[in-house]
Amino acid sequence: MAAVDPVGATGPGLHIAIDDDRYPPLLREIHDPPDRLYVRGDPLALARPQVAIVGSRRASSAGLRLAAQLAGDLGEAGLGVCSGLALGVDGAAHRGALDSAAPTLAVMATGIDAVYPRRHRGLAAEIAQRGALVTEFPPGTPPRREHFPQRNRLISGLSLGVLVVEAALSSGSLITARFALEQGREVFALPWSPLHECGAGCLRLLRDGAKMVQSVRDVLEELGPLYSLTQPSGCADAARAVPPGAARELLALVGYEAVALDALLSASGKPADTVMRLLTELELYGAVSRVPGGYIRR
């Protein structure tokens, strides 16, 4: 393994035992949760409803662009983004989340006091400021090959679902997808051409039953019920009362009798893809429901 760099002179972070109230509930449910987590950043980010975005370290330019775009779209919909701080898709997903002002969680295969790979030292510092770095390995632990599959089970265990953006058949991302299935998480994959070698792993996942993703709406539609179940009742009530700005404007156009999508498009003056994204956000917030004939306020 290549050299690692210290995270920086920001202190050793904190550790969270499995019986600590701050320990993420989803992770506690897997069959082999770590007894202790080491965290730098906001420990509340660990329990935030989030989606893991993973993929090849040698991703194509299209794969990197899609990873960043999907991460940003998930952030705008109110979900966090979890990944593994690796080169390629992981780094693009973290960057896409940060650029959309969404919190992101980086699961490390080293001790919390080191960054691997070295070139992601700056990215890790940003994540620690606006999300969290987390690992099960004690300080001083270097990167070892066997640590990465262990890290991958935490990526899936912390998330509602795992989205594989681009992966060859030999990619470690397929290990993360396997863990996700074992943990009862949703698995998503992008539909690459059969001629694209680095997309063969995604095609294998789709063949085996993964949900095909062409836009973030495909993820949100699948995760809507799961997302609501992760919210404490008080939080859910607050979310229904105050959806985000643009979604709140659209909510004002929805009444307690069904309003057709065409009517919402006309009244809002927004593009169709924007209205559909905002409606999905409102569904996640529990503010509207789809019914025959359109949408109604809940």
PDB file of N, CA, C and O in Angstrom, residues 4-8 10-14 34 36-41 46 57 82-86 90 94 104-118 120-121 123-125 127-128 131-156 158:
ATOM      1  N   VAL A   4       0.414   6.932   3.721  1.00  0.00           N
ATOM      2  CA  VAL A   4      -0.766   7.676   4.154  1.00  0.00           C
ATOM      3  C   VAL A   4      -0.312   9.003   4.715  1.00  0.00           C
ATOM      4  O   VAL A   4       0.838   9.190   5.071  1.00  0.00           O
ATOM      5  N   ASP A   5      -1.242   9.935   4.805  1.00  0.00           N
ATOM      6  CA  ASP A   5      -0.964  11.239   5.377  1.00  0.00           C
ATOM      7  C   ASP A   5      -1.816  11.447   6.610  1.00  0.00           C
ATOM      8  O   ASP A   5      -2.960  10.981   6.662  1.00  0.00           O
ATOM      9  N   PRO A   6      -1.301  12.145   7.626  1.00  0.00           N
ATOM     10  CA  PRO A   6      -2.126  12.471   8.779  1.00  0.00           C
ATOM     11  C   PRO A   6      -3.271  13.368   8.372  1.00  0.00           C
ATOM     12  O   PRO A   6      -3.159  14.172   7.454  1.00  0.00           O
ATOM     13  N   VAL A   7      -4.400  13.204   9.050  1.00  0.00           N
ATOM     14  CA  VAL A   7      -5.577  14.017   8.740  1.00  0.00           C
ATOM     15  C   VAL A   7      -5.308  15.479   9.024  1.00  0.00           C
ATOM     16  O   VAL A   7      -5.778  16.361   8.329  1.00  0.00           O
ATOM     17  N   GLY A   8      -4.534  15.774  10.021  1.00  0.00           N
ATOM     18  CA  GLY A   8      -4.260  17.158  10.343  1.00  0.00           C
ATOM     19  C   GLY A   8      -4.318  17.390  11.829  1.00  0.00           C
ATOM     20  O   GLY A   8      -4.732  16.537  12.607  1.00  0.00           O
ATOM     21  N   THR A  10      -6.120  18.420  14.135  1.00  0.00           N
ATOM     22  CA  THR A  10      -7.467  18.770  14.606  1.00  0.00           C
ATOM     23  C   THR A  10      -7.890  17.878  15.757  1.00  0.00           C
ATOM     24  O   THR A  10      -9.059  17.775  16.056  1.00  0.00           O
ATOM     25  N   GLY A  11      -6.928  17.216  16.391  1.00  0.00           N
ATOM     26  CA  GLY A  11      -7.276  16.358  17.511  1.00  0.00           C
ATOM     27  C   GLY A  11      -7.594  14.949  17.049  1.00  0.00           C
ATOM     28  O   GLY A  11      -7.760  14.678  15.864  1.00  0.00           O
ATOM     29  N   PRO A  12      -7.669  14.019  17.965  1.00  0.00           N
ATOM     30  CA  PRO A  12      -7.865  12.611  17.631  1.00  0.00           C
ATOM     31  C   PRO A  12      -9.298  12.236  17.309  1.00  0.00           C
ATOM     32  O   PRO A  12      -9.581  11.073  17.022  1.00  0.00           O
ATOM     33  N   GLY A  13     -10.220  13.175  17.373  1.00  0.00           N
ATOM     34  CA  GLY A  13     -11.615  12.819  17.151  1.00  0.00           C
ATOM     35  C   GLY A  13     -12.210  12.185  18.395  1.00  0.00           C
ATOM     36  O   GLY A  13     -11.740  12.401  19.511  1.00  0.00           O
ATOM     37  N   LEU A  14     -13.239  11.380  18.193  1.00  0.00           N
ATOM     38  CA  LEU A  14     -13.889  10.737  19.343  1.00  0.00           C
ATOM     39  C   LEU A  14     -14.182   9.296  18.998  1.00  0.00           C
ATOM     40  O   LEU A  14     -14.113   8.885  17.837  1.00  0.00           O
ATOM     41  N   PRO A  34     -19.266  -3.267  14.373  1.00  0.00           N
ATOM     42  CA  PRO A  34     -18.062  -3.060  15.186  1.00  0.00           C
ATOM     43  C   PRO A  34     -18.430  -2.612  16.595  1.00  0.00           C
ATOM     44  O   PRO A  34     -19.422  -1.906  16.803  1.00  0.00           O
ATOM     45  N   ARG A  36     -16.827  -0.564  18.345  1.00  0.00           N
ATOM     46  CA  ARG A  36     -16.447   0.828  18.562  1.00  0.00           C
ATOM     47  C   ARG A  36     -16.197   1.497  17.216  1.00  0.00           C
ATOM     48  O   ARG A  36     -15.658   0.878  16.295  1.00  0.00           O
ATOM     49  N   LEU A  37     -16.629   2.735  17.107  1.00  0.00           N
ATOM     50  CA  LEU A  37     -16.348   3.553  15.921  1.00  0.00           C
ATOM     51  C   LEU A  37     -15.485   4.747  16.331  1.00  0.00           C
ATOM     52  O   LEU A  37     -15.696   5.331  17.395  1.00  0.00           O
ATOM     53  N   TYR A  38     -14.552   5.095  15.474  1.00  0.00           N
ATOM     54  CA  TYR A  38     -13.734   6.288  15.662  1.00  0.00           C
ATOM     55  C   TYR A  38     -14.210   7.325  14.656  1.00  0.00           C
ATOM     56  O   TYR A  38     -14.342   7.022  13.457  1.00  0.00           O
ATOM     57  N   VAL A  39     -14.489   8.515  15.129  1.00  0.00           N
ATOM     58  CA  VAL A  39     -15.155   9.520  14.302  1.00  0.00           C
ATOM     59  C   VAL A  39     -14.418  10.847  14.384  1.00  0.00           C
ATOM     60  O   VAL A  39     -13.997  11.270  15.463  1.00  0.00           O
ATOM     61  N   ARG A  40     -14.269  11.490  13.247  1.00  0.00           N
ATOM     62  CA  ARG A  40     -13.853  12.885  13.224  1.00  0.00           C
ATOM     63  C   ARG A  40     -14.896  13.658  12.438  1.00  0.00           C
ATOM     64  O   ARG A  40     -15.219  13.312  11.312  1.00  0.00           O
ATOM     65  N   GLY A  41     -15.457  14.681  13.041  1.00  0.00           N
ATOM     66  CA  GLY A  41     -16.517  15.459  12.426  1.00  0.00           C
ATOM     67  C   GLY A  41     -17.772  15.390  13.270  1.00  0.00           C
ATOM     68  O   GLY A  41     -17.710  15.268  14.503  1.00  0.00           O
ATOM     69  N   LEU A  46     -23.599  10.167  11.189  1.00  0.00           N
ATOM     70  CA  LEU A  46     -23.612   8.715  11.046  1.00  0.00           C
ATOM     71  C   LEU A  46     -25.024   8.153  10.997  1.00  0.00           C
ATOM     72  O   LEU A  46     -25.269   7.127  10.364  1.00  0.00           O
ATOM     73  N   ARG A  57     -12.251   2.648  -8.973  1.00  0.00           N
ATOM     74  CA  ARG A  57     -11.186   3.619  -8.759  1.00  0.00           C
ATOM     75  C   ARG A  57     -10.674   4.175 -10.084  1.00  0.00           C
ATOM     76  O   ARG A  57     -10.083   5.242 -10.123  1.00  0.00           O
ATOM     77  N   CYS A  82     -22.822   8.502   1.442  1.00  0.00           N
ATOM     78  CA  CYS A  82     -21.775   7.733   2.101  1.00  0.00           C
ATOM     79  C   CYS A  82     -20.891   7.092   1.037  1.00  0.00           C
ATOM     80  O   CYS A  82     -21.390   6.603   0.017  1.00  0.00           O
ATOM     81  N   SER A  83     -19.577   7.105   1.250  1.00  0.00           N
ATOM     82  CA  SER A  83     -18.672   6.410   0.346  1.00  0.00           C
ATOM     83  C   SER A  83     -17.380   6.106   1.081  1.00  0.00           C
ATOM     84  O   SER A  83     -17.288   6.291   2.296  1.00  0.00           O
ATOM     85  N   GLY A  84     -16.367   5.637   0.334  1.00  0.00           N
ATOM     86  CA  GLY A  84     -15.183   5.081   0.968  1.00  0.00           C
ATOM     87  C   GLY A  84     -13.906   5.862   0.822  1.00  0.00           C
ATOM     88  O   GLY A  84     -12.838   5.335   1.112  1.00  0.00           O
ATOM     89  N   LEU A  85     -13.976   7.129   0.351  1.00  0.00           N
ATOM     90  CA  LEU A  85     -12.824   8.018   0.261  1.00  0.00           C
ATOM     91  C   LEU A  85     -11.785   7.540  -0.750  1.00  0.00           C
ATOM     92  O   LEU A  85     -10.691   8.075  -0.810  1.00  0.00           O
ATOM     93  N   ALA A  86     -12.100   6.548  -1.567  1.00  0.00           N
ATOM     94  CA  ALA A  86     -11.150   6.041  -2.545  1.00  0.00           C
ATOM     95  C   ALA A  86     -11.074   6.976  -3.753  1.00  0.00           C
ATOM     96  O   ALA A  86     -11.889   7.888  -3.915  1.00  0.00           O
ATOM     97  N   ASP A  90     -15.706   7.085  -5.635  1.00  0.00           N
ATOM     98  CA  ASP A  90     -15.882   7.509  -4.243  1.00  0.00           C
ATOM     99  C   ASP A  90     -15.582   9.001  -4.088  1.00  0.00           C
ATOM    100  O   ASP A  90     -16.371   9.753  -3.513  1.00  0.00           O
ATOM    101  N   HIS A  94     -18.208  12.057  -2.991  1.00  0.00           N
ATOM    102  CA  HIS A  94     -17.996  12.975  -1.869  1.00  0.00           C
ATOM    103  C   HIS A  94     -17.991  14.423  -2.355  1.00  0.00           C
ATOM    104  O   HIS A  94     -18.610  15.304  -1.745  1.00  0.00           O
ATOM    105  N   THR A 104     -21.676  14.519   3.925  1.00  0.00           N
ATOM    106  CA  THR A 104     -21.199  13.264   3.370  1.00  0.00           C
ATOM    107  C   THR A 104     -20.368  12.535   4.407  1.00  0.00           C
ATOM    108  O   THR A 104     -19.699  13.162   5.235  1.00  0.00           O
ATOM    109  N   LEU A 105     -20.423  11.224   4.368  1.00  0.00           N
ATOM    110  CA  LEU A 105     -19.751  10.372   5.337  1.00  0.00           C
ATOM    111  C   LEU A 105     -18.710   9.532   4.604  1.00  0.00           C
ATOM    112  O   LEU A 105     -19.039   8.846   3.637  1.00  0.00           O
ATOM    113  N   ALA A 106     -17.465   9.612   5.064  1.00  0.00           N
ATOM    114  CA  ALA A 106     -16.391   8.836   4.457  1.00  0.00           C
ATOM    115  C   ALA A 106     -15.973   7.726   5.407  1.00  0.00           C
ATOM    116  O   ALA A 106     -15.535   7.992   6.530  1.00  0.00           O
ATOM    117  N   VAL A 107     -16.111   6.485   4.972  1.00  0.00           N
ATOM    118  CA  VAL A 107     -15.726   5.331   5.779  1.00  0.00           C
ATOM    119  C   VAL A 107     -14.307   4.937   5.385  1.00  0.00           C
ATOM    120  O   VAL A 107     -14.034   4.634   4.222  1.00  0.00           O
ATOM    121  N   MET A 108     -13.407   4.937   6.361  1.00  0.00           N
ATOM    122  CA  MET A 108     -11.985   4.761   6.097  1.00  0.00           C
ATOM    123  C   MET A 108     -11.538   3.323   6.371  1.00  0.00           C
ATOM    124  O   MET A 108     -12.093   2.645   7.237  1.00  0.00           O
ATOM    125  N   ALA A 109     -10.517   2.882   5.635  1.00  0.00           N
ATOM    126  CA  ALA A 109      -9.933   1.561   5.840  1.00  0.00           C
ATOM    127  C   ALA A 109      -8.629   1.656   6.625  1.00  0.00           C
ATOM    128  O   ALA A 109      -7.836   0.721   6.630  1.00  0.00           O
ATOM    129  N   THR A 110      -8.426   2.787   7.292  1.00  0.00           N
ATOM    130  CA  THR A 110      -7.246   3.048   8.107  1.00  0.00           C
ATOM    131  C   THR A 110      -7.705   3.554   9.469  1.00  0.00           C
ATOM    132  O   THR A 110      -8.910   3.687   9.716  1.00  0.00           O
ATOM    133  N   GLY A 111      -6.743   3.889  10.327  1.00  0.00           N
ATOM    134  CA  GLY A 111      -7.094   4.595  11.540  1.00  0.00           C
ATOM    135  C   GLY A 111      -7.571   5.994  11.218  1.00  0.00           C
ATOM    136  O   GLY A 111      -7.309   6.534  10.134  1.00  0.00           O
ATOM    137  N   ILE A 112      -8.286   6.601  12.159  1.00  0.00           N
ATOM    138  CA  ILE A 112      -8.865   7.931  11.935  1.00  0.00           C
ATOM    139  C   ILE A 112      -7.798   9.003  11.793  1.00  0.00           C
ATOM    140  O   ILE A 112      -8.064  10.100  11.290  1.00  0.00           O
ATOM    141  N   ASP A 113      -6.562   8.694  12.192  1.00  0.00           N
ATOM    142  CA  ASP A 113      -5.478   9.669  12.178  1.00  0.00           C
ATOM    143  C   ASP A 113      -4.710   9.678  10.866  1.00  0.00           C
ATOM    144  O   ASP A 113      -3.667  10.314  10.758  1.00  0.00           O
ATOM    145  N   ALA A 114      -5.182   8.989   9.856  1.00  0.00           N
ATOM    146  CA  ALA A 114      -4.468   8.925   8.582  1.00  0.00           C
ATOM    147  C   ALA A 114      -5.453   8.919   7.426  1.00  0.00           C
ATOM    148  O   ALA A 114      -6.588   8.472   7.568  1.00  0.00           O
ATOM    149  N   VAL A 115      -4.990   9.430   6.282  1.00  0.00           N
ATOM    150  CA  VAL A 115      -5.821   9.452   5.078  1.00  0.00           C
ATOM    151  C   VAL A 115      -5.164   8.597   3.999  1.00  0.00           C
ATOM    152  O   VAL A 115      -3.973   8.742   3.719  1.00  0.00           O
ATOM    153  N   TYR A 116      -5.935   7.725   3.424  1.00  0.00           N
ATOM    154  CA  TYR A 116      -5.496   6.936   2.280  1.00  0.00           C
ATOM    155  C   TYR A 116      -6.610   6.962   1.243  1.00  0.00           C
ATOM    156  O   TYR A 116      -7.760   6.683   1.589  1.00  0.00           O
ATOM    157  N   PRO A 117      -6.295   7.372  -0.007  1.00  0.00           N
ATOM    158  CA  PRO A 117      -4.999   7.738  -0.546  1.00  0.00           C
ATOM    159  C   PRO A 117      -4.568   9.156  -0.147  1.00  0.00           C
ATOM    160  O   PRO A 117      -5.405   9.982   0.213  1.00  0.00           O
ATOM    161  N   ARG A 118      -3.275   9.413  -0.278  1.00  0.00           N
ATOM    162  CA  ARG A 118      -2.697  10.680   0.150  1.00  0.00           C
ATOM    163  C   ARG A 118      -3.346  11.871  -0.530  1.00  0.00           C
ATOM    164  O   ARG A 118      -3.559  12.910   0.092  1.00  0.00           O
ATOM    165  N   HIS A 120      -6.210  12.533  -1.227  1.00  0.00           N
ATOM    166  CA  HIS A 120      -7.524  12.911  -0.703  1.00  0.00           C
ATOM    167  C   HIS A 120      -7.441  13.548   0.686  1.00  0.00           C
ATOM    168  O   HIS A 120      -8.458  13.668   1.377  1.00  0.00           O
ATOM    169  N   ARG A 121      -6.254  13.998   1.058  1.00  0.00           N
ATOM    170  CA  ARG A 121      -6.115  14.636   2.359  1.00  0.00           C
ATOM    171  C   ARG A 121      -6.987  15.890   2.463  1.00  0.00           C
ATOM    172  O   ARG A 121      -7.683  16.099   3.454  1.00  0.00           O
ATOM    173  N   LEU A 123      -9.665  16.633   0.669  1.00  0.00           N
ATOM    174  CA  LEU A 123     -11.064  16.213   0.631  1.00  0.00           C
ATOM    175  C   LEU A 123     -11.503  15.708   2.001  1.00  0.00           C
ATOM    176  O   LEU A 123     -12.599  16.036   2.483  1.00  0.00           O
ATOM    177  N   ALA A 124     -10.648  14.917   2.644  1.00  0.00           N
ATOM    178  CA  ALA A 124     -10.991  14.399   3.970  1.00  0.00           C
ATOM    179  C   ALA A 124     -11.188  15.526   4.973  1.00  0.00           C
ATOM    180  O   ALA A 124     -12.086  15.467   5.822  1.00  0.00           O
ATOM    181  N   ALA A 125     -10.355  16.546   4.889  1.00  0.00           N
ATOM    182  CA  ALA A 125     -10.499  17.682   5.810  1.00  0.00           C
ATOM    183  C   ALA A 125     -11.839  18.379   5.599  1.00  0.00           C
ATOM    184  O   ALA A 125     -12.514  18.767   6.567  1.00  0.00           O
ATOM    185  N   ILE A 127     -14.576  16.966   4.404  1.00  0.00           N
ATOM    186  CA  ILE A 127     -15.625  16.057   4.885  1.00  0.00           C
ATOM    187  C   ILE A 127     -15.738  16.142   6.401  1.00  0.00           C
ATOM    188  O   ILE A 127     -16.848  16.154   6.957  1.00  0.00           O
ATOM    189  N   ALA A 128     -14.611  16.217   7.091  1.00  0.00           N
ATOM    190  CA  ALA A 128     -14.642  16.309   8.548  1.00  0.00           C
ATOM    191  C   ALA A 128     -15.301  17.598   9.016  1.00  0.00           C
ATOM    192  O   ALA A 128     -15.917  17.637  10.091  1.00  0.00           O
ATOM    193  N   GLY A 131     -19.323  16.953   7.450  1.00  0.00           N
ATOM    194  CA  GLY A 131     -19.921  15.631   7.592  1.00  0.00           C
ATOM    195  C   GLY A 131     -19.121  14.878   8.629  1.00  0.00           C
ATOM    196  O   GLY A 131     -18.933  15.366   9.737  1.00  0.00           O
ATOM    197  N   ALA A 132     -18.601  13.723   8.256  1.00  0.00           N
ATOM    198  CA  ALA A 132     -17.783  12.974   9.217  1.00  0.00           C
ATOM    199  C   ALA A 132     -16.913  11.956   8.507  1.00  0.00           C
ATOM    200  O   ALA A 132     -17.275  11.415   7.453  1.00  0.00           O
ATOM    201  N   LEU A 133     -15.753  11.701   9.102  1.00  0.00           N
ATOM    202  CA  LEU A 133     -14.906  10.562   8.781  1.00  0.00           C
ATOM    203  C   LEU A 133     -15.171   9.508   9.847  1.00  0.00           C
ATOM    204  O   LEU A 133     -15.310   9.837  11.030  1.00  0.00           O
ATOM    205  N   VAL A 134     -15.219   8.245   9.465  1.00  0.00           N
ATOM    206  CA  VAL A 134     -15.494   7.196  10.437  1.00  0.00           C
ATOM    207  C   VAL A 134     -14.717   5.941  10.070  1.00  0.00           C
ATOM    208  O   VAL A 134     -14.498   5.647   8.883  1.00  0.00           O
ATOM    209  N   THR A 135     -14.278   5.211  11.079  1.00  0.00           N
ATOM    210  CA  THR A 135     -13.584   3.950  10.870  1.00  0.00           C
ATOM    211  C   THR A 135     -13.763   3.069  12.096  1.00  0.00           C
ATOM    212  O   THR A 135     -14.026   3.565  13.192  1.00  0.00           O
ATOM    213  N   GLU A 136     -13.619   1.767  11.894  1.00  0.00           N
ATOM    214  CA  GLU A 136     -13.614   0.855  13.035  1.00  0.00           C
ATOM    215  C   GLU A 136     -12.196   0.530  13.485  1.00  0.00           C
ATOM    216  O   GLU A 136     -12.001  -0.140  14.505  1.00  0.00           O
ATOM    217  N   PHE A 137     -11.198   0.997  12.721  1.00  0.00           N
ATOM    218  CA  PHE A 137      -9.813   0.667  13.022  1.00  0.00           C
ATOM    219  C   PHE A 137      -9.213   1.699  13.965  1.00  0.00           C
ATOM    220  O   PHE A 137      -9.391   2.908  13.771  1.00  0.00           O
ATOM    221  N   PRO A 138      -8.485   1.268  14.978  1.00  0.00           N
ATOM    222  CA  PRO A 138      -7.932   2.213  15.953  1.00  0.00           C
ATOM    223  C   PRO A 138      -6.865   3.114  15.344  1.00  0.00           C
ATOM    224  O   PRO A 138      -6.271   2.776  14.310  1.00  0.00           O
ATOM    225  N   PRO A 139      -6.611   4.258  15.957  1.00  0.00           N
ATOM    226  CA  PRO A 139      -5.574   5.160  15.465  1.00  0.00           C
ATOM    227  C   PRO A 139      -4.250   4.419  15.284  1.00  0.00           C
ATOM    228  O   PRO A 139      -3.892   3.526  16.053  1.00  0.00           O
ATOM    229  N   GLY A 140      -3.543   4.811  14.230  1.00  0.00           N
ATOM    230  CA  GLY A 140      -2.264   4.184  13.934  1.00  0.00           C
ATOM    231  C   GLY A 140      -2.362   3.006  12.982  1.00  0.00           C
ATOM    232  O   GLY A 140      -1.336   2.475  12.539  1.00  0.00           O
ATOM    233  N   THR A 141      -3.583   2.578  12.629  1.00  0.00           N
ATOM    234  CA  THR A 141      -3.740   1.428  11.734  1.00  0.00           C
ATOM    235  C   THR A 141      -3.453   1.843  10.294  1.00  0.00           C
ATOM    236  O   THR A 141      -4.098   2.756   9.765  1.00  0.00           O
ATOM    237  N   PRO A 142      -2.510   1.195   9.612  1.00  0.00           N
ATOM    238  CA  PRO A 142      -2.218   1.514   8.215  1.00  0.00           C
ATOM    239  C   PRO A 142      -3.199   0.807   7.285  1.00  0.00           C
ATOM    240  O   PRO A 142      -3.924  -0.109   7.708  1.00  0.00           O
ATOM    241  N   PRO A 143      -3.237   1.195   6.026  1.00  0.00           N
ATOM    242  CA  PRO A 143      -4.099   0.486   5.070  1.00  0.00           C
ATOM    243  C   PRO A 143      -3.537  -0.900   4.770  1.00  0.00           C
ATOM    244  O   PRO A 143      -2.350  -1.061   4.484  1.00  0.00           O
ATOM    245  N   ARG A 144      -4.385  -1.900   4.877  1.00  0.00           N
ATOM    246  CA  ARG A 144      -4.017  -3.274   4.512  1.00  0.00           C
ATOM    247  C   ARG A 144      -5.111  -3.824   3.597  1.00  0.00           C
ATOM    248  O   ARG A 144      -6.287  -3.451   3.720  1.00  0.00           O
ATOM    249  N   ARG A 145      -4.735  -4.711   2.732  1.00  0.00           N
ATOM    250  CA  ARG A 145      -5.681  -5.221   1.728  1.00  0.00           C
ATOM    251  C   ARG A 145      -6.952  -5.777   2.374  1.00  0.00           C
ATOM    252  O   ARG A 145      -8.065  -5.552   1.896  1.00  0.00           O
ATOM    253  N   GLU A 146      -6.799  -6.487   3.471  1.00  0.00           N
ATOM    254  CA  GLU A 146      -7.966  -7.117   4.099  1.00  0.00           C
ATOM    255  C   GLU A 146      -8.887  -6.126   4.787  1.00  0.00           C
ATOM    256  O   GLU A 146     -10.021  -6.455   5.146  1.00  0.00           O
ATOM    257  N   HIS A 147      -8.418  -4.901   4.989  1.00  0.00           N
ATOM    258  CA  HIS A 147      -9.261  -3.902   5.639  1.00  0.00           C
ATOM    259  C   HIS A 147     -10.376  -3.387   4.728  1.00  0.00           C
ATOM    260  O   HIS A 147     -11.412  -2.917   5.210  1.00  0.00           O
ATOM    261  N   PHE A 148     -10.161  -3.445   3.416  1.00  0.00           N
ATOM    262  CA  PHE A 148     -11.120  -2.805   2.516  1.00  0.00           C
ATOM    263  C   PHE A 148     -12.461  -3.538   2.444  1.00  0.00           C
ATOM    264  O   PHE A 148     -13.519  -2.892   2.485  1.00  0.00           O
ATOM    265  N   PRO A 149     -12.480  -4.875   2.375  1.00  0.00           N
ATOM    266  CA  PRO A 149     -13.793  -5.539   2.477  1.00  0.00           C
ATOM    267  C   PRO A 149     -14.481  -5.272   3.817  1.00  0.00           C
ATOM    268  O   PRO A 149     -15.708  -5.127   3.862  1.00  0.00           O
ATOM    269  N   GLN A 150     -13.705  -5.198   4.907  1.00  0.00           N
ATOM    270  CA  GLN A 150     -14.304  -4.866   6.199  1.00  0.00           C
ATOM    271  C   GLN A 150     -14.920  -3.469   6.149  1.00  0.00           C
ATOM    272  O   GLN A 150     -16.029  -3.249   6.663  1.00  0.00           O
ATOM    273  N   ARG A 151     -14.196  -2.542   5.553  1.00  0.00           N
ATOM    274  CA  ARG A 151     -14.712  -1.179   5.392  1.00  0.00           C
ATOM    275  C   ARG A 151     -15.990  -1.173   4.566  1.00  0.00           C
ATOM    276  O   ARG A 151     -16.945  -0.438   4.872  1.00  0.00           O
ATOM    277  N   ASN A 152     -16.029  -2.017   3.525  1.00  0.00           N
ATOM    278  CA  ASN A 152     -17.188  -2.014   2.625  1.00  0.00           C
ATOM    279  C   ASN A 152     -18.477  -2.424   3.339  1.00  0.00           C
ATOM    280  O   ASN A 152     -19.558  -1.936   3.013  1.00  0.00           O
ATOM    281  N   ARG A 153     -18.379  -3.333   4.301  1.00  0.00           N
ATOM    282  CA  ARG A 153     -19.601  -3.751   5.009  1.00  0.00           C
ATOM    283  C   ARG A 153     -20.151  -2.606   5.848  1.00  0.00           C
ATOM    284  O   ARG A 153     -21.358  -2.535   6.108  1.00  0.00           O
ATOM    285  N   LEU A 154     -19.283  -1.679   6.294  1.00  0.00           N
ATOM    286  CA  LEU A 154     -19.759  -0.510   7.029  1.00  0.00           C
ATOM    287  C   LEU A 154     -20.413   0.495   6.090  1.00  0.00           C
ATOM    288  O   LEU A 154     -21.397   1.141   6.452  1.00  0.00           O
ATOM    289  N   ILE A 155     -19.874   0.644   4.891  1.00  0.00           N
ATOM    290  CA  ILE A 155     -20.474   1.562   3.917  1.00  0.00           C
ATOM    291  C   ILE A 155     -21.929   1.162   3.668  1.00  0.00           C
ATOM    292  O   ILE A 155     -22.840   2.001   3.711  1.00  0.00           O
ATOM    293  N   SER A 156     -22.153  -0.122   3.424  1.00  0.00           N
ATOM    294  CA  SER A 156     -23.536  -0.571   3.187  1.00  0.00           C
ATOM    295  C   SER A 156     -24.349  -0.555   4.471  1.00  0.00           C
ATOM    296  O   SER A 156     -25.535  -0.212   4.467  1.00  0.00           O
ATOM    297  N   LEU A 158     -24.262   1.426   6.972  1.00  0.00           N
ATOM    298  CA  LEU A 158     -24.651   2.775   7.389  1.00  0.00           C
ATOM    299  C   LEU A 158     -25.716   3.388   6.489  1.00  0.00           C
ATOM    300  O   LEU A 158     -26.245   4.456   6.799  1.00  0.00           O
TER     301      LEU A 158
END
